[in-house]
Coordinates of C-alpha atoms in Angstrom, one line a residue:
X208 CA 0.0 0.0 0.0
X209 CA 1.4 3.4 -0.9
X210 CA -0.4 6.6 0.1
X211 CA -1.2 9.1 -2.6
X212 CA 1.0 12.2 -2.4
X213 CA -1.8 14.6 -3.3
X214 CA -1.6 16.2 0.1
X215 CA 2.0 17.1 0.0
X216 CA 4.3 14.8 2.0
X217 CA 6.8 17.6 1.6
X218 CA 4.7 19.9 3.7
X219 CA 6.5 22.2 6.2
X220 CA 5.8 19.9 9.2
X221 CA 7.6 17.0 7.5
X222 CA 11.0 18.8 7.8
X223 CA 13.4 18.6 10.8
X224 CA 13.6 21.5 13.2
X225 CA 15.5 22.6 16.2
X226 CA 14.8 20.9 19.6
X227 CA 12.4 18.6 17.7
X228 CA 12.8 15.8 20.3
X229 CA 10.3 17.9 22.4
X230 CA 9.2 20.8 20.3
X231 CA 7.2 19.8 17.2
X232 CA 6.4 23.2 15.7
X233 CA 6.3 27.0 16.3
X234 CA 3.9 29.6 15.1
X235 CA 3.7 33.4 15.1
X236 CA 0.5 35.2 14.4
X237 CA 0.0 38.9 13.9
X238 CA -3.5 40.5 14.3
X239 CA -4.1 43.4 12.0
X240 CA -7.2 45.6 11.2
X241 CA -7.9 48.1 8.4
X242 CA -8.0 51.7 9.6
X243 CA -11.2 52.7 7.7
X244 CA -13.4 49.8 8.7
X245 CA -15.1 48.7 11.9
X246 CA -14.1 45.4 13.4
X247 CA -15.3 42.2 11.6
X248 CA -18.2 41.4 13.9
X249 CA -19.7 44.9 13.2
X250 CA -19.1 44.9 9.4
X251 CA -22.0 45.3 7.0
X252 CA -22.0 42.7 4.2
X253 CA -20.9 45.2 1.6
X254 CA -18.0 46.4 3.8
X255 CA -17.0 42.8 4.6
X256 CA -16.8 42.1 0.9
X257 CA -14.7 45.2 0.4
X258 CA -12.3 44.2 3.1
X259 CA -11.9 40.7 1.6
X260 CA -11.3 42.2 -1.9
X261 CA -8.7 44.6 -0.6
X262 CA -6.8 41.9 1.2
X263 CA -6.9 39.4 -1.7
X264 CA -5.9 42.1 -4.1
X265 CA -2.9 43.1 -2.0
X266 CA -1.5 39.6 -2.0
X267 CA -2.2 39.2 -5.7
X268 CA 0.0 42.2 -6.4
X269 CA 3.0 41.0 -4.4
X270 CA 6.1 40.4 -6.4
X271 CA 5.6 36.7 -5.9
X272 CA 1.8 36.9 -5.9
X273 CA 1.4 33.6 -7.8
X274 CA 2.6 31.9 -4.6
X275 CA -0.5 33.0 -2.7
X276 CA -3.9 31.4 -3.1
X277 CA -7.0 33.3 -2.0
X278 CA -9.9 31.2 -0.6
X279 CA -13.5 32.3 0.2
X280 CA -15.0 30.1 3.0
X281 CA -18.2 29.9 1.1
X282 CA -16.4 28.3 -1.8
X283 CA -14.7 25.6 0.2
X284 CA -16.4 22.2 0.6
X285 CA -16.7 20.6 4.0
X286 CA -13.7 18.3 3.5
X287 CA -11.5 21.1 2.4
X288 CA -12.5 23.1 5.5
X289 CA -11.6 20.2 7.7
X290 CA -8.3 19.6 6.1
X291 CA -7.2 23.2 6.5
X292 CA -8.3 23.1 10.1
X293 CA -6.5 19.9 10.9
X294 CA -3.3 21.5 9.7
X295 CA -3.8 24.4 12.0
X296 CA -4.2 26.9 9.1
X297 CA -7.6 28.2 10.0
X298 CA -10.0 27.8 12.9
X299 CA -12.9 25.6 12.0
X300 CA -15.3 28.2 13.6
X301 CA -14.3 30.7 10.9
X302 CA -16.2 28.9 8.2
X303 CA -19.6 29.4 9.9
X304 CA -19.2 33.2 9.7
X305 CA -20.2 35.1 6.6
X306 CA -17.6 36.9 4.4
X307 CA -14.7 35.0 5.9
X308 CA -11.8 33.6 3.9
X309 CA -8.1 33.2 3.8
X310 CA -4.8 33.3 1.9
X311 CA -2.5 30.3 1.8
X312 CA 1.1 30.4 0.5
X313 CA 2.0 27.4 -1.7
X314 CA 4.5 26.0 0.8
X315 CA 1.9 26.0 3.6
X316 CA 4.3 28.0 5.9
X317 CA 2.1 31.1 5.8
X318 CA -1.7 31.7 6.1
X319 CA -3.8 34.8 6.5
X320 CA -7.4 34.5 7.7
X321 CA -9.7 37.4 6.6
X322 CA -12.7 38.8 8.5
X323 CA -12.4 36.3 11.4
X324 CA -12.1 38.2 14.7
X325 CA -9.6 40.6 13.0
X326 CA -9.6 41.8 9.4
X327 CA -6.4 39.9 9.0
X328 CA -4.6 37.3 11.0
X329 CA -1.2 36.6 9.5
X330 CA 0.4 33.4 10.7
X331 CA 3.7 31.6 9.9
X332 CA 4.7 28.1 10.8
X333 CA 8.1 26.6 11.4
X334 CA 9.1 23.0 12.2
X335 CA 10.6 22.5 15.7
X336 CA 11.7 25.4 17.9
X337 CA 11.8 28.6 15.8
X338 CA 9.6 31.5 16.9
X339 CA 12.3 34.0 15.8
X340 CA 12.4 32.5 12.3
X341 CA 8.6 32.4 12.2
X342 CA 8.4 36.0 13.2
X343 CA 10.9 37.1 10.6
X344 CA 8.9 35.3 7.9
X345 CA 5.5 36.8 8.9
X346 CA 6.9 40.3 9.6
X347 CA 8.3 40.4 6.0
X348 CA 4.8 39.8 4.6
X349 CA 3.3 42.3 7.2
X350 CA 5.7 44.9 5.9
X351 CA 4.7 44.3 2.3
X352 CA 1.0 44.6 3.2
X353 CA 1.6 47.9 5.0
X354 CA 2.8 49.3 1.7
X355 CA -0.6 48.6 0.3
X356 CA -3.0 48.7 3.3
X357 CA -3.4 51.1 6.2
X358 CA -3.7 49.3 9.5
X359 CA -5.5 50.7 12.6
X360 CA -3.0 51.7 15.3
X361 CA -2.3 54.3 17.9
X362 CA 0.8 55.6 19.8
X363 CA -0.8 54.6 23.1
X364 CA -2.2 51.2 22.3
X365 CA -0.2 49.9 19.4
X366 CA -2.2 47.9 16.8
X367 CA -5.9 48.1 17.5
X368 CA -7.8 44.9 17.8
X369 CA -11.2 43.8 19.1
X370 CA -9.6 41.7 21.8
X371 CA -7.7 43.5 24.5
X372 CA -5.1 40.7 24.8
X373 CA -4.1 41.4 21.1
X374 CA -3.4 45.1 21.6
X375 CA 0.2 46.3 21.3
X376 CA 2.2 44.2 18.9
X377 CA -0.8 42.1 17.9
X378 CA 1.6 39.1 18.1
X379 CA 0.7 35.7 19.5
X380 CA 3.3 33.0 19.7
X381 CA 2.6 29.3 20.1
X382 CA 4.6 26.1 20.2
X383 CA 3.5 22.4 20.1
X384 CA 5.4 20.4 22.7
X385 CA 5.5 16.8 23.7
X386 CA 5.7 16.2 27.5
X387 CA 5.0 12.5 28.3
X388 CA 7.8 12.2 30.9
X389 CA 6.8 15.4 32.7
X390 CA 3.2 14.3 33.0
X391 CA 4.5 11.2 34.8
X392 CA 6.3 13.1 37.5
X393 CA 5.1 15.2 40.4
X394 CA 7.3 18.1 39.2
X395 CA 5.4 18.3 36.0
X396 CA 2.3 19.9 37.3
X397 CA 4.3 22.4 39.4
X398 CA 6.4 23.4 36.4
X399 CA 3.3 23.9 34.2
X400 CA 1.8 26.2 36.9
X401 CA 5.1 28.2 37.0
X402 CA 5.1 28.7 33.3
X403 CA 1.4 29.6 33.4
X404 CA 2.2 32.3 36.0
X405 CA 4.7 33.8 33.6
X406 CA 1.8 34.6 31.2
X407 CA 1.5 31.5 29.1
X408 CA -1.5 29.2 28.6
X409 CA -1.6 25.5 28.0
X410 CA -4.2 23.5 26.0
X411 CA -4.5 20.1 24.4
X412 CA -3.1 20.2 20.9
X413 CA -5.0 17.1 19.8
X414 CA -8.0 15.1 20.9
X415 CA -9.4 16.7 24.1
X416 CA -10.2 19.9 25.8
X417 CA -7.8 22.1 27.8
X418 CA -9.0 20.8 31.2
X419 CA -7.9 17.2 30.5
X420 CA -4.6 15.4 29.9
X421 CA -4.0 16.0 26.2
X422 CA -4.2 13.1 23.8
X423 CA -0.7 11.8 23.2
X424 CA 0.8 14.3 25.7
X425 CA 0.9 17.0 23.1
X426 CA 0.4 20.6 24.5
X427 CA -0.1 23.9 22.7
X428 CA 1.7 26.6 24.6
X429 CA 1.0 30.3 23.8
X430 CA 1.4 33.8 25.2
X431 CA -1.8 35.3 26.7
X432 CA -1.2 38.9 25.6
X433 CA 0.7 41.0 23.1
X434 CA 1.4 44.2 25.0
X435 CA 4.1 43.2 27.4
X436 CA 7.2 44.7 25.7
X437 CA 8.5 44.8 22.2
X438 CA 8.2 42.0 19.7
X439 CA 11.9 41.0 20.4
X440 CA 11.4 41.0 24.2
X441 CA 8.2 38.9 23.9
X442 CA 10.0 36.4 21.6
X443 CA 12.9 36.2 24.0
X444 CA 10.7 35.5 27.0
X445 CA 8.6 32.9 25.1
X446 CA 11.7 31.1 23.8
X447 CA 13.1 31.0 27.4
X448 CA 9.9 29.4 28.6
X449 CA 9.8 26.8 25.8
X450 CA 13.5 25.9 26.2
X451 CA 12.9 25.5 30.0
X452 CA 10.1 23.1 29.3
X453 CA 12.2 21.1 26.9
X454 CA 15.1 20.8 29.3
X455 CA 12.8 19.7 32.1
X456 CA 11.2 17.1 29.8
X457 CA 14.6 15.7 28.9
X458 CA 15.5 15.5 32.6
X459 CA 12.2 13.8 33.4
X460 CA 12.8 11.3 30.7
X461 CA 16.1 10.2 32.3
X462 CA 14.3 10.0 35.7
X463 CA 11.4 7.8 34.5
X464 CA 13.8 5.6 32.5
X465 CA 15.7 4.8 35.7
X466 CA 12.9 4.8 38.2
X467 CA 10.2 3.0 36.2
X468 CA 12.2 1.0 33.7
X469 CA 9.9 -2.0 33.5
X470 CA 6.7 -0.1 33.3
X471 CA 8.1 2.3 30.7
X472 CA 9.4 -0.6 28.6
X473 CA 6.0 -2.4 28.9
X474 CA 4.3 0.7 27.5
X475 CA 6.6 1.1 24.5
X476 CA 6.6 -2.7 23.7
X477 CA 2.8 -2.9 23.8
X478 CA 2.6 0.1 21.5
X479 CA 4.9 -1.5 19.0
X480 CA 2.7 -4.7 19.1
X481 CA -0.5 -2.7 18.5
X482 CA 1.3 -0.8 15.7
X483 CA 2.5 -4.0 14.0
X484 CA -0.7 -6.1 14.3
X485 CA -3.5 -3.6 14.6
X486 CA -6.1 -3.8 11.8
X487 CA -8.3 -0.9 12.7
X488 CA -6.9 2.1 14.5
X489 CA -9.0 5.0 15.8
X490 CA -7.8 8.6 15.6
X491 CA -7.1 8.8 19.3
X492 CA -5.3 5.5 19.3
X493 CA -3.2 6.6 16.3
X494 CA -2.1 9.8 18.0
X495 CA -1.2 7.8 21.1
X496 CA 0.9 5.4 19.0
X497 CA 2.8 8.2 17.4
X498 CA 3.3 9.8 20.8
X499 CA 4.6 6.6 22.4
X500 CA 7.0 5.9 19.5
X501 CA 8.3 9.4 19.9
X502 CA 8.7 8.8 23.6
X503 CA 10.4 5.5 23.0
X504 CA 12.8 7.2 20.6
X505 CA 13.8 9.7 23.4
X506 CA 14.1 6.9 25.9
X507 CA 16.4 5.0 23.6
X508 CA 14.0 2.1 23.4
X509 CA 13.2 2.3 19.6
X510 CA 15.2 3.2 16.5
X511 CA 14.5 3.4 12.8
X512 CA 12.5 6.7 12.7
X513 CA 13.1 10.4 12.8
X514 CA 11.2 12.9 14.9
X515 CA 10.2 14.9 11.8
X516 CA 8.6 11.8 10.4
X517 CA 6.5 11.4 13.5
X518 CA 5.4 15.0 13.4
X519 CA 4.3 14.5 9.8
X520 CA 2.4 11.4 10.8
X521 CA 0.3 13.3 13.2
X522 CA -1.2 15.3 10.3
X523 CA -1.3 12.4 7.9
X524 CA -3.5 10.2 10.1
X525 CA -6.2 12.8 10.8
X526 CA -9.7 11.9 9.6
X527 CA -10.1 14.6 6.9
X528 CA -6.7 13.9 5.4
X529 CA -7.4 10.1 5.2
X530 CA -10.9 10.8 3.8
X531 CA -9.3 12.8 1.0
X532 CA -6.8 10.1 0.3
X533 CA -9.6 7.5 0.1
X534 CA -11.7 9.6 -2.2
X535 CA -8.8 10.3 -4.5
X536 CA -7.0 7.0 -4.4
X537 CA -7.7 3.4 -5.5
X538 CA -7.8 1.2 -2.4
X539 CA -9.2 -2.3 -2.1
X540 CA -10.4 -2.8 1.5
X541 CA -11.4 -6.2 3.0
X542 CA -14.9 -7.3 2.1
X543 CA -16.2 -6.5 5.6
X544 CA -14.8 -3.0 5.7
X545 CA -17.7 -1.0 4.2
X546 CA -18.4 2.0 6.3
X547 CA -16.5 5.3 5.9
X548 CA -15.4 5.1 9.5
X549 CA -14.1 1.6 9.0
X550 CA -12.2 2.5 5.9
X551 CA -10.6 5.5 7.7
X552 CA -9.5 3.3 10.6
X553 CA -8.2 0.6 8.3
X554 CA -6.2 3.1 6.2
X555 CA -4.9 4.8 9.3
X556 CA -3.5 1.4 10.4
X557 CA -1.9 0.9 7.0
X558 CA -0.4 4.4 6.9
X559 CA 1.1 3.9 10.3
X560 CA 2.5 0.5 9.6
X561 CA 4.1 1.6 6.3
X562 CA 5.5 4.8 7.8
X563 CA 6.9 3.0 10.8
X564 CA 8.0 -0.2 9.2
X565 CA 11.6 0.4 10.1
X566 CA 10.9 0.9 13.8
X567 CA 13.0 -1.5 15.8
X568 CA 12.8 -2.2 19.6
X569 CA 16.0 -1.9 21.6
X570 CA 15.8 -4.9 23.9

């Protein structure tokens, strides 16, 4: 079985990045609003259409305008909406609002939502630990837009936004981090509280809500407000917090490997068995498998796979992605696999088994 490559296997998240044993990806988002229009929730239909046209036209007239694709939410089918949301490009809630849309760069490393909370939300994505790199990327596009559009701002409050937390620089940073070892230790909860007290929020990246242990131990960490210092100062503080989490996770990994060796090995060995012999794998189970293999890699209990491959797998095994592959591929499932859910779970098992076929246990 070979998965179709229609949904780029060379997407940004499939490349290696700094600190990728713990940090999967980094994102920087800039909130911007046009000076001559009210905020999106108060826009009249004709003004909302005007904002969308102005933004789309600005990107079209970039020197490399052919690299940017403009999308109107109303023109996207349900599957397309879900795929873009699974990749973190746009919030799924955006599609329910009238006159929303977005701009996507061909490499997937940049997106811009239009008329969702703010007139523009510019976002750039980098594999691994790289908020400074992501900021430089999105700021370059922001500067080009400011040559064409006038953004609402004041000397006192900075960039003006409907949400107070976005005033100032309008910048929100986030990172996806994997913390399985910290979650096993008593020090983990204390450290997360300390980081939260520094002005950062934690939520589940995949599978559950923020009040529960996240599926696969994947957290999304982001800054709560954009007005505490310059962009450079905000990035430096955020980077320090993420690096601190990464170092504590590595230390906790050494601790649990020594103190709970048998239990940890049992977890990893069972995971490899499910991976090897599973016929139907649910979305949650697939995420847990990828997480445990990543954990095993850091524990030195498995070999044969790279962290970047595991990050890419998290996106490739999502429901909408697999639905797209099924609809655009030629797959022959077993005679008793007839429902759409069954086909998705069967294909997920096949994708995982093919991608992780070289995984070997270190006994």
